[in-house]
Short mmCIF file of C-alpha atoms and ligand atoms in Angstrom, two decimals:
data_model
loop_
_atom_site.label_atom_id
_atom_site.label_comp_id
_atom_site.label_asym_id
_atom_site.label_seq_id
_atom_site.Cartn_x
_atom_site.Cartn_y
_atom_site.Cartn_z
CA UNK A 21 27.80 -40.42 55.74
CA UNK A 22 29.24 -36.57 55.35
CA UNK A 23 26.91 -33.59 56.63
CA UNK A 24 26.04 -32.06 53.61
CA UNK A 25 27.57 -28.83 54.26
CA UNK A 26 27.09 -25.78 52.67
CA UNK A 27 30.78 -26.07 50.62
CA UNK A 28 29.97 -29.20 49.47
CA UNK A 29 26.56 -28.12 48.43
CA UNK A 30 27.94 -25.78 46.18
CA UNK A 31 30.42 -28.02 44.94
CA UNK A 32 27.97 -30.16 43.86
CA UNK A 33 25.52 -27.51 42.31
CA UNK A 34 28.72 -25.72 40.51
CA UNK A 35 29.54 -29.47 38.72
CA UNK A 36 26.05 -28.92 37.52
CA UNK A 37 26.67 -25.69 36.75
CA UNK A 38 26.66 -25.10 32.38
CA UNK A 39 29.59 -24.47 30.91
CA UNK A 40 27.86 -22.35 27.88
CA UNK A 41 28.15 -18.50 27.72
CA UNK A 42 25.78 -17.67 30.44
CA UNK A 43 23.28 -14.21 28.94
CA UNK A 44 24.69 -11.14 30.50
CA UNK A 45 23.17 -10.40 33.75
CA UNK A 46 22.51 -6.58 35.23
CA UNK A 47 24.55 -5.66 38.30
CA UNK A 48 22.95 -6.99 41.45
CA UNK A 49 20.69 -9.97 39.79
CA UNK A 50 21.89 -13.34 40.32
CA UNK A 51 20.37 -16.18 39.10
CA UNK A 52 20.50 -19.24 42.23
CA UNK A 53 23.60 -21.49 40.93
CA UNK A 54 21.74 -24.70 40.92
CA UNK A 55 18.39 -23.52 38.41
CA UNK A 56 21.14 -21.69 35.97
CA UNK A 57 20.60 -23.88 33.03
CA UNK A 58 16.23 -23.78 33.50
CA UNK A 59 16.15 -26.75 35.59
CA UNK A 60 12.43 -27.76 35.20
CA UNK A 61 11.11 -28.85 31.67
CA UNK A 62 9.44 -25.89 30.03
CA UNK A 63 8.93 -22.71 27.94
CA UNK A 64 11.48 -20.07 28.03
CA UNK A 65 9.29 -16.80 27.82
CA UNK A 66 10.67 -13.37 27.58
CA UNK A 67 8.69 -9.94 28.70
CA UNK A 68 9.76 -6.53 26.78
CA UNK A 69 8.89 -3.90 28.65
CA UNK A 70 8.71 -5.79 31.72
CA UNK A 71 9.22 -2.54 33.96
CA UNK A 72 6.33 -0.93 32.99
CA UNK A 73 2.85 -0.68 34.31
CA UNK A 74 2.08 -3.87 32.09
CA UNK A 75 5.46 -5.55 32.03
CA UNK A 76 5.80 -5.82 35.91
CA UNK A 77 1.51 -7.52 36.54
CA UNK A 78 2.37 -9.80 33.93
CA UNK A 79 5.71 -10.39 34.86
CA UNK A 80 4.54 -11.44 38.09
CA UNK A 81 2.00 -13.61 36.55
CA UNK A 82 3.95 -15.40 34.30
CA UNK A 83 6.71 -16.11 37.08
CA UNK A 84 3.20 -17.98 38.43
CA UNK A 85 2.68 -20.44 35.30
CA UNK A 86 3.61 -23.60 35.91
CA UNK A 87 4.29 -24.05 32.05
CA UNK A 88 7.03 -21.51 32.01
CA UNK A 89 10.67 -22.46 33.37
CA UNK A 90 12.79 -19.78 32.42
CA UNK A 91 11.47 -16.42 32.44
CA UNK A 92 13.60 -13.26 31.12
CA UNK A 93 12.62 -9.98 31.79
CA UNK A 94 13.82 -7.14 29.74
CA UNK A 95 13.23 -3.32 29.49
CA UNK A 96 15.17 0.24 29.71
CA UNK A 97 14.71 0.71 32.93
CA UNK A 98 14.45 -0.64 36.11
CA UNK A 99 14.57 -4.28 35.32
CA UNK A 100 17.45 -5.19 38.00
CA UNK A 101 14.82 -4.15 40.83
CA UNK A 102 11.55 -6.07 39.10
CA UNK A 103 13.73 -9.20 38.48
CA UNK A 104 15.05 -9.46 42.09
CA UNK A 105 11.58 -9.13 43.52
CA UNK A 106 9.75 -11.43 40.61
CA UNK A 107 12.91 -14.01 41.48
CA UNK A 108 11.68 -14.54 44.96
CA UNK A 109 8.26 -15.52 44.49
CA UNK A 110 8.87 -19.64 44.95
CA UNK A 111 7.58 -20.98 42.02
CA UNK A 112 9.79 -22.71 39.05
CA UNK A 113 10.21 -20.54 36.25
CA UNK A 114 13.96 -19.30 36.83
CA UNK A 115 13.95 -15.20 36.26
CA UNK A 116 16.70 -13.46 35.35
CA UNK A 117 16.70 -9.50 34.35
CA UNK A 118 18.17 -7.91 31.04
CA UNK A 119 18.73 -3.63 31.19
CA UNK A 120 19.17 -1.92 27.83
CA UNK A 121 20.08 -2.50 23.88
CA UNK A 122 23.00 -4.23 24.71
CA UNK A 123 21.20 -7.03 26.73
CA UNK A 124 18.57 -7.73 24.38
CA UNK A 125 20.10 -10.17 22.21
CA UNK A 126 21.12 -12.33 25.45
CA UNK A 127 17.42 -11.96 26.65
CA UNK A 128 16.14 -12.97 23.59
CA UNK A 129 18.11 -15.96 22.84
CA UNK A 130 16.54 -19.35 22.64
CA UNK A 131 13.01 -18.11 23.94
CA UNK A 132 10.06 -19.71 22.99
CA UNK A 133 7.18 -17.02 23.73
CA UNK A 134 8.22 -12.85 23.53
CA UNK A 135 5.34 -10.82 24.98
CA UNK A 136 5.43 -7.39 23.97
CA UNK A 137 3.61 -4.46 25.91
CA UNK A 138 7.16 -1.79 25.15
CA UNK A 139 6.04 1.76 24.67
CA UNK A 140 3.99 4.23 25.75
CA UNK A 141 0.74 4.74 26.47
CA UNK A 142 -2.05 7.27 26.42
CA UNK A 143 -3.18 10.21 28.02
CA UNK A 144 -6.47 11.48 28.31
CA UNK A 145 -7.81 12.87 25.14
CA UNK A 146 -5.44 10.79 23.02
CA UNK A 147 -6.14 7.75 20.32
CA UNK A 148 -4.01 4.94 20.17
CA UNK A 149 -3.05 6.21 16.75
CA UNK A 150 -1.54 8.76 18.55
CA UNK A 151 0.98 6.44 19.96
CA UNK A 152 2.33 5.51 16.41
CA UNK A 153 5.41 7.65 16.10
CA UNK A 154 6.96 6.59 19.32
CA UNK A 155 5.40 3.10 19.31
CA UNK A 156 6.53 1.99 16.15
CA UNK A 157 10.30 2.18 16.36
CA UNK A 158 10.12 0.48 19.32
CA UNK A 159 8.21 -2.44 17.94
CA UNK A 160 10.39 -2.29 15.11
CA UNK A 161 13.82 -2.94 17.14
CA UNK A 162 12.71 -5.14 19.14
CA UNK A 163 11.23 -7.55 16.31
CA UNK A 164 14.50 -7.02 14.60
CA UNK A 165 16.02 -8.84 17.62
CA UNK A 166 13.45 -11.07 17.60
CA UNK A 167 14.21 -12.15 14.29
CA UNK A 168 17.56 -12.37 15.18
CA UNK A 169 17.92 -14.12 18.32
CA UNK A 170 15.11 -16.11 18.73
CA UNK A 171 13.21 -16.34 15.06
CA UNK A 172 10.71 -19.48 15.65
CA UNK A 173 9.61 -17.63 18.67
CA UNK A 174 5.80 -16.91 18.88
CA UNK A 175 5.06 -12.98 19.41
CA UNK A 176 2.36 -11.79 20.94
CA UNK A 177 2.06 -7.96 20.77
CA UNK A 178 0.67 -5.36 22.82
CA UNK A 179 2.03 -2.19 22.44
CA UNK A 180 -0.37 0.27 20.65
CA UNK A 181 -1.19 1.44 18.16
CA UNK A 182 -1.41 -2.77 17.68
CA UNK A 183 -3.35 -2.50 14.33
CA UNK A 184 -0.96 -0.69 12.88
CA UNK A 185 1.91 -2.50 15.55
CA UNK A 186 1.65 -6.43 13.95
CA UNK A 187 1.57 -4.97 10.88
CA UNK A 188 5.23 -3.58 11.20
CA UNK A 189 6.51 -6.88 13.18
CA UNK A 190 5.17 -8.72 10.00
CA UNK A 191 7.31 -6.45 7.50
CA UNK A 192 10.37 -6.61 9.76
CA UNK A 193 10.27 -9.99 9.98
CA UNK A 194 9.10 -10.52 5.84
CA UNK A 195 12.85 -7.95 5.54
CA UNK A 196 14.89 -10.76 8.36
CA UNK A 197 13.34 -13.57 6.17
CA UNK A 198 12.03 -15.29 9.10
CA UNK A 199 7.95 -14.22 8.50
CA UNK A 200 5.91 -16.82 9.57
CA UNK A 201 2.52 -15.28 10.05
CA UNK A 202 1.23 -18.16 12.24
CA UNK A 203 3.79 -16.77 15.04
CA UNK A 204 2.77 -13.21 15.05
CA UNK A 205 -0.01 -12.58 17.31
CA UNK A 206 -1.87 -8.47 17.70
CA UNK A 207 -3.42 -9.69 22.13
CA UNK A 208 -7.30 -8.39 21.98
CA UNK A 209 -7.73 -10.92 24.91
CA UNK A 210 -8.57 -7.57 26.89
CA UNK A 211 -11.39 -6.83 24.53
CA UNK A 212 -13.17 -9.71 25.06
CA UNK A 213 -12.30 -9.55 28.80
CA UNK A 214 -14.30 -6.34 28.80
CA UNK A 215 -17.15 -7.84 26.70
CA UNK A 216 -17.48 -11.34 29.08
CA UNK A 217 -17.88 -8.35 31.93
CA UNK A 218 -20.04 -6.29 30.88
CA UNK A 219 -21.97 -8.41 29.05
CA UNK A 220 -22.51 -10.69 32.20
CA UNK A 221 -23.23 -7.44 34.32
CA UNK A 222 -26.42 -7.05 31.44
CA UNK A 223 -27.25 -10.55 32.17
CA UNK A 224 -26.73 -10.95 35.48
CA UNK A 225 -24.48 -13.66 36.07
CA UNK A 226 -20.67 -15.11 36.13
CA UNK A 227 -18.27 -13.76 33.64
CA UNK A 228 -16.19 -16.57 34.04
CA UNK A 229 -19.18 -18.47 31.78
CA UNK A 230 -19.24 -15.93 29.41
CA UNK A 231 -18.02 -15.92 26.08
CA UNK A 232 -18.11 -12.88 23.50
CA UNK A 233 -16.33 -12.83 20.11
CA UNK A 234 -14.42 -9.37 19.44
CA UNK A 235 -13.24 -9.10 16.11
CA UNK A 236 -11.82 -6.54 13.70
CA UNK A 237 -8.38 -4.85 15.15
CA UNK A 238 -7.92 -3.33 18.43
CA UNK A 239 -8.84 0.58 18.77
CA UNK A 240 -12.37 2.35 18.53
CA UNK A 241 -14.50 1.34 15.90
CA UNK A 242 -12.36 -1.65 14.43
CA UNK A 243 -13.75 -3.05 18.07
CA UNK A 244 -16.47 -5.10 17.13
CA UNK A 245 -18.24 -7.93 19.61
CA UNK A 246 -19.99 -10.12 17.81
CA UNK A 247 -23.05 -9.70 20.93
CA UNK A 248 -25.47 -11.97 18.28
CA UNK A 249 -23.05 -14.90 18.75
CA UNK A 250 -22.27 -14.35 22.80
CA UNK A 251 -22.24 -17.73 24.50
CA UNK A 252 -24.38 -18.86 26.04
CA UNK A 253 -27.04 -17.73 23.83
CA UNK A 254 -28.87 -15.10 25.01
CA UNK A 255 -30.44 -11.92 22.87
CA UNK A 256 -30.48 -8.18 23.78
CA UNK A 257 -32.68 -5.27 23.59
CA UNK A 258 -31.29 -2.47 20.85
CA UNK A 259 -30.97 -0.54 23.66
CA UNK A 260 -28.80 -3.16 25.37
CA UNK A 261 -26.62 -3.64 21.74
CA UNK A 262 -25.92 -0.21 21.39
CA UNK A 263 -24.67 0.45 25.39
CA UNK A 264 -22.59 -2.53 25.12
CA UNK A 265 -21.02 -2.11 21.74
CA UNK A 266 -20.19 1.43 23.14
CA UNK A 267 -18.80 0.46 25.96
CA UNK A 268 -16.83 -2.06 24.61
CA UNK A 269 -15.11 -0.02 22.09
CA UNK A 270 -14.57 2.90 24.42
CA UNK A 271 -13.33 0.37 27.67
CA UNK A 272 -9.58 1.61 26.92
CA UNK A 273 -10.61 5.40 26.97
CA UNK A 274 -12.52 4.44 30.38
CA UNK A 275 -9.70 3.46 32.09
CA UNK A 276 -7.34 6.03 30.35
CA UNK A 277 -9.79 9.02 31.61
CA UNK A 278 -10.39 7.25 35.22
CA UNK A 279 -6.33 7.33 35.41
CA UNK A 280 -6.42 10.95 34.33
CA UNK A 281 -3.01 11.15 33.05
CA UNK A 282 -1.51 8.47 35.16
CA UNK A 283 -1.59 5.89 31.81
CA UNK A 284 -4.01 3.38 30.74
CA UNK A 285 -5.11 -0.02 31.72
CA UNK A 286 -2.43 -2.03 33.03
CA UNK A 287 -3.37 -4.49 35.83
CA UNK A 288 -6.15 -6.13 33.36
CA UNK A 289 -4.16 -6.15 30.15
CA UNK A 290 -1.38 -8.13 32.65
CA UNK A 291 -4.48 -10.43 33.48
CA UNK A 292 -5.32 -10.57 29.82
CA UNK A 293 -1.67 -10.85 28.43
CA UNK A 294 -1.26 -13.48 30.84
CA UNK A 295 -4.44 -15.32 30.03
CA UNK A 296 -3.31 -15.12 26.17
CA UNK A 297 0.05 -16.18 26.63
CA UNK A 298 -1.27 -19.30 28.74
CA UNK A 299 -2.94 -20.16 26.12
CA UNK A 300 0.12 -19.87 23.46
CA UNK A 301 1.77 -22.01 25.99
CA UNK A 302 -1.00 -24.93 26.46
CA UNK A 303 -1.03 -24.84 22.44
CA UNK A 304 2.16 -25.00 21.93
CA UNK A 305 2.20 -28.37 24.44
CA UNK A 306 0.21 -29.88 22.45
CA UNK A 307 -3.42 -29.47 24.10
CA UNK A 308 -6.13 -28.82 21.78
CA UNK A 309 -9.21 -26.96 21.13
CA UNK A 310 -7.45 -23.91 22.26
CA UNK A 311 -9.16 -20.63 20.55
CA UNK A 312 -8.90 -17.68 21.16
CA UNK A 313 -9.88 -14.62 19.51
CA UNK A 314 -6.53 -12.66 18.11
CA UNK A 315 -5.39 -10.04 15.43
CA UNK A 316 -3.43 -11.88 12.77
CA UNK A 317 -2.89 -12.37 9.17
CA UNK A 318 -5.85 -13.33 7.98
CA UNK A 319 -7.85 -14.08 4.47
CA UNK A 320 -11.37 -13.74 6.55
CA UNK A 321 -11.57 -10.40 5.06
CA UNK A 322 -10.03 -8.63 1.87
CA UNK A 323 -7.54 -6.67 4.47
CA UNK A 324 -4.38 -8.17 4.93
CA UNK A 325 -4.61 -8.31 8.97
CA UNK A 326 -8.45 -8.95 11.07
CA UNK A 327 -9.28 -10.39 14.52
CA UNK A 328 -11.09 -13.18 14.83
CA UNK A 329 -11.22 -16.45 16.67
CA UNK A 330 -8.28 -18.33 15.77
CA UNK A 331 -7.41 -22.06 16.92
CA UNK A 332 -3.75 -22.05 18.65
CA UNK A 333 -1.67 -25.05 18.40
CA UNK A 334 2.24 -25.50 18.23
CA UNK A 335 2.91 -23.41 15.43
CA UNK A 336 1.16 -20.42 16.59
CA UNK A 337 -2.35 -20.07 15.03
CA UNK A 338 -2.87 -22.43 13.04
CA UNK A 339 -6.56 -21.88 12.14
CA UNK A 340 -7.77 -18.45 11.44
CA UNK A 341 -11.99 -19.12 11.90
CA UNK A 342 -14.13 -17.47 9.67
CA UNK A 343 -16.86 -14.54 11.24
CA UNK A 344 -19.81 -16.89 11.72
CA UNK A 345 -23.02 -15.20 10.73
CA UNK A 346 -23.40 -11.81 11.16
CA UNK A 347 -26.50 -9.42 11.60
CA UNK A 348 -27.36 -6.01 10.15
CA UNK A 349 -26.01 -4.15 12.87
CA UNK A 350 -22.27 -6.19 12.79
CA UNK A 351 -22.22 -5.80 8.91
CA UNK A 352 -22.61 -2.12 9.21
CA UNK A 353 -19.96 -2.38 11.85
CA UNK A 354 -17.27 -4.09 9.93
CA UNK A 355 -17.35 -2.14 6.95
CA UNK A 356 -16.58 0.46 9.24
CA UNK A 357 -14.14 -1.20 11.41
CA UNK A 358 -12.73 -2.28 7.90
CA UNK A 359 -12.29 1.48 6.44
CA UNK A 360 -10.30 2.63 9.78
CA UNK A 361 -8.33 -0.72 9.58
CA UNK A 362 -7.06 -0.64 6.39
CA UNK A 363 -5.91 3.20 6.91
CA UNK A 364 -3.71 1.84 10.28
CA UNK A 365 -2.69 -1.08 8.67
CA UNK A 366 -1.31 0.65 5.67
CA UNK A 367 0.07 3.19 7.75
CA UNK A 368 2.17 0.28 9.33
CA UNK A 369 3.45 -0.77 6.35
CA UNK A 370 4.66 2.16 5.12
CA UNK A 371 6.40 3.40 8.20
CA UNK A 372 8.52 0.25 7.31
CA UNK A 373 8.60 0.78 3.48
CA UNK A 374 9.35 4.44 3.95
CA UNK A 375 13.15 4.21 2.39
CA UNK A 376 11.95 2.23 -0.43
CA UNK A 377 8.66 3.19 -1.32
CA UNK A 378 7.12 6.87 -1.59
CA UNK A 379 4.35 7.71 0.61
CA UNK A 380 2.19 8.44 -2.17
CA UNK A 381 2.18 4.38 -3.16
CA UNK A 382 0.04 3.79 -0.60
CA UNK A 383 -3.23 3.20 -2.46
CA UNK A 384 -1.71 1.26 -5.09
CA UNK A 385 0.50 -1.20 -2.38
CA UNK A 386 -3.00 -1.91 -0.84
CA UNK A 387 -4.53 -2.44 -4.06
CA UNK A 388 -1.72 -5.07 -4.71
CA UNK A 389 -1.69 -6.87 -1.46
CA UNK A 390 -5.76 -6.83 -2.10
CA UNK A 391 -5.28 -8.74 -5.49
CA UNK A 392 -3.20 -10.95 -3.91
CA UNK A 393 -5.80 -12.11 -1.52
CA UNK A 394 -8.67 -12.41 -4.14
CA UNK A 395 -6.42 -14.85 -6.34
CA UNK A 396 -5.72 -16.84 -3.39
CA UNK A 397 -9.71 -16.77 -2.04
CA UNK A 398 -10.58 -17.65 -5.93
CA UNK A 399 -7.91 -20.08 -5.54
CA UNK A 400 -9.48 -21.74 -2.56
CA UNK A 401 -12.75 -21.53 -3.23
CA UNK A 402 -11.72 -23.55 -6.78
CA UNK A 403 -10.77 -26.67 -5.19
N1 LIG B 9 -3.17 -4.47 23.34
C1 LIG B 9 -3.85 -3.99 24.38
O1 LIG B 9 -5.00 -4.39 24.62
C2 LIG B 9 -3.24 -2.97 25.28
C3 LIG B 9 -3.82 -2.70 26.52
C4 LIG B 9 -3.20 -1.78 27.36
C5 LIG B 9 -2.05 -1.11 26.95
N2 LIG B 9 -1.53 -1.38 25.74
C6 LIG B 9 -0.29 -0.73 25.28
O2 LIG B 9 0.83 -1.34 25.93
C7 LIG B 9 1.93 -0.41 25.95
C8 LIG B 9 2.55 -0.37 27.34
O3 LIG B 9 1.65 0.16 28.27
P1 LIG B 9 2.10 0.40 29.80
O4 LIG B 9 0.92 0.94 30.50
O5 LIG B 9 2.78 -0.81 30.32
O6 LIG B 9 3.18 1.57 29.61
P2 LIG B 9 4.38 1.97 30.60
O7 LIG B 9 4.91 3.27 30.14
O8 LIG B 9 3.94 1.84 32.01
O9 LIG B 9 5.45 0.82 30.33
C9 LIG B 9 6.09 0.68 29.11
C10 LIG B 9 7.46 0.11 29.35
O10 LIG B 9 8.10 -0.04 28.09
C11 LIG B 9 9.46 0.27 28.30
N3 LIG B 9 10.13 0.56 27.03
C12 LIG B 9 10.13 1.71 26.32
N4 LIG B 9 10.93 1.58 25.24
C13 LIG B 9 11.42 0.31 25.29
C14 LIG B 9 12.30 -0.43 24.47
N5 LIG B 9 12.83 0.09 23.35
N6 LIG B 9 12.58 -1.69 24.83
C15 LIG B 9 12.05 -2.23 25.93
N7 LIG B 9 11.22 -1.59 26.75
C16 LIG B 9 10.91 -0.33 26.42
C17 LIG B 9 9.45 1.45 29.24
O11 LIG B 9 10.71 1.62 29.86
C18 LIG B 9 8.36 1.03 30.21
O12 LIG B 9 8.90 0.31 31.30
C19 LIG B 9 1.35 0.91 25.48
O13 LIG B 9 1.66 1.11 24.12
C20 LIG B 9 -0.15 0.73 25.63
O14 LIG B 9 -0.90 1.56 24.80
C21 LIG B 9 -2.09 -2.29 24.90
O1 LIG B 10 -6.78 2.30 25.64
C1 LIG B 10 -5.56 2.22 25.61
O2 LIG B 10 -4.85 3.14 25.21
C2 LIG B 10 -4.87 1.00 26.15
C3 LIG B 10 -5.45 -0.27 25.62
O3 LIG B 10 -5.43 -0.32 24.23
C4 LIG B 10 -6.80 -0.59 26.16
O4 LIG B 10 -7.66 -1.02 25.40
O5 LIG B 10 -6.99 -0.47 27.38
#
């Protein structure tokens, strides 16, 4: 028999090679001939913003999932340099790198999971409202693409301010005509990261068997653990309630004022994006049981968007789970989560309604999309 020699070897990898428009690839970033079409069975997953302090942690861990085979990186900036050093880690997803507006479509095509953490983050002494008016045009082109290129995609979306962030995706995607509201997922998975911690630091054991609900949206007050329903069952002192509850709500502005101008968390947001979007990806295999707690449409309240616990499965999330029982304390804390989440919310759907609507409809658009939900609760509760 022949040597195989390195000619024929690439003979026999280029006969393999597709013959459909390959996506456009940055200067300097080549994918290895042979893995070109996403060899391995698999999810195609794309990162936007995958330069960033986020985008490059979770990059790196999704290149690590064995679930993912074809991994596209996108951003702005930088994304030739993070793609040739994701590329060499030697696991399977395939990685290839896509720099700028004019790349997105190509890195968007045919992907299964987009994770979003595109935009900017804060500085010391500002809220994650703050963030809105660079934030949301951002969010806004890239879930126009999304709706383009890739519209049965699940989204999961980080960039802040995210309760007023998924509900723009939602109203770009309601304008593409490609809504689904199971597929558009608002990641609190570092929430309830914080809450498993310090909630095990209280108790003094493992995080990893902790579990705390977070519900409500994802900045200050609308950041509400649900410590009477913490797993494994355990109760706290009111002293203990009220330091935790703080210190969950204000774990963002920790890390923001630790990193004293230097941005805000990134290394455990990767951890918790990743964590999130392995669990999109074992639902959307087919496993099940998977829950998580996420910021989606939801009836649970009379606001058009909550967090809660919601059971992933192929379509998204498929099950939004209702609050459980609450105590005094967490019902004074969701009406006020509730008053500050319906402001962000609305203020979401009007930077998208701007054009059409005045700004002065806002009360009576809210009252609307509230009517709506009571006729379908009355609805539901009739049968
Ligand atoms: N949901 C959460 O729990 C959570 C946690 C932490 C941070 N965040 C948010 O995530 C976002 C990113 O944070 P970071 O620390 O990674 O910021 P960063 O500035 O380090 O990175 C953001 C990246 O987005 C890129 N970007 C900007 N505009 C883009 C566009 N139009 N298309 C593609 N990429 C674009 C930038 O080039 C940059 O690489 C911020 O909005 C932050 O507030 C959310
Ligand atoms: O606090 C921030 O601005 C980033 C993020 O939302 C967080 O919770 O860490």
């Amino acid at each position: 028999m022949q040597p195989d020699s390195a000619s024929h070897r690439i003979a026999r990898v280029a006969a393999h090679l597709s013959p459909s428009p390959r996506p456009q690839m940055e200067e300097g970033v080549r994918p290895a001939p042979c893995r070109a079409k996403g060899g391995a069975p698999g999810f195609k997953v794309a990162v936007l913003g995958a330069a960033g302090g986020i985008g490059q942690p979770l990059s790196l861990l999704m290149k690590l999932n064995p679930l993912v085979s074809v991994l596209h990186l996108y951003d702005v900036v930088n994304t030739p340099g993070v793609t040739a050093d994701v590329s060499h880690m030697d696991t399977t997803a395939v990685v290839r790198g896509f720099l700028g507006p004019n790349q997105l479509e190509a890195a968007l095509t045919g992907m299964d999971l987009v994770i979003i953490p595109a935009g900017l983050p804060r500085k010391p002494g500002m809220t994650r409202d703050d963030l809105f008016n660079k934030n949301a045009g951002i969010v806004r082109s890239l879930c126009e693409g999304v709706a383009k290129c890739c519209p049965n995609a699940i989204v999961n979306l980080i960039s802040n301010p995210v309760n007023s962030t998924v509900p723009i995706a939602a109203e770009v995607f309601k304008k593409a005509g490609t809504y689904d509201p199971k597929r558009l997922l608002g990641v609190t998975t570092l929430d309830v990261a914080r809450a498993n911690t310090f909630v095990a630091e209280v108790l003094g054991i493992d995080p990893k068997d902790v579990n705390v609900p977070v519900v409500g949206g994802h900045a200050g007050v609308t950041i509400l653990p649900l410590l009477s329903q913490v797993h494994p069952p355990c109760s706290f002192t009111p002293d203990e309630i009220s330091y935790l509850t703080k210190r969950i709500q204000n774990g963002g502005t920790e890390v923001v004022e630790a990193k004293a101008g230097a941005g805000s968390a990134t290394l455990s947001m990767a951890f918790a994006a990743a964590k999130f979007g392995d669990a999109c990806l074992r639902a959307m295999r087919g496993d099940a049981g998977v829950v998580e707690c996420s910021y989606v449409a939801s009836a649970v309240t009379e606001l058009p968007f909550f967090a809660t616990k919601v059971r992933l499965g192929r379509a998204g999330a498929e099950e939004v789970l209702p609050l459980g029982p609450l105590n005094d304390f967490e019902r004074a804390g969701l009406e006020m989560a509730k008053k500050e989440l319906m402001e962000s919310i609305q203020k979401g759907i009007d930077f998208m309604n701007k054009d059409s609507a005045p700004h002065g409809d806002r009360v009576q658009t809210l009252m609307k999309i509230q009517i709506e939900k009571q006729k379908h609760l009355l609805l539901q509760n009739s049968w």
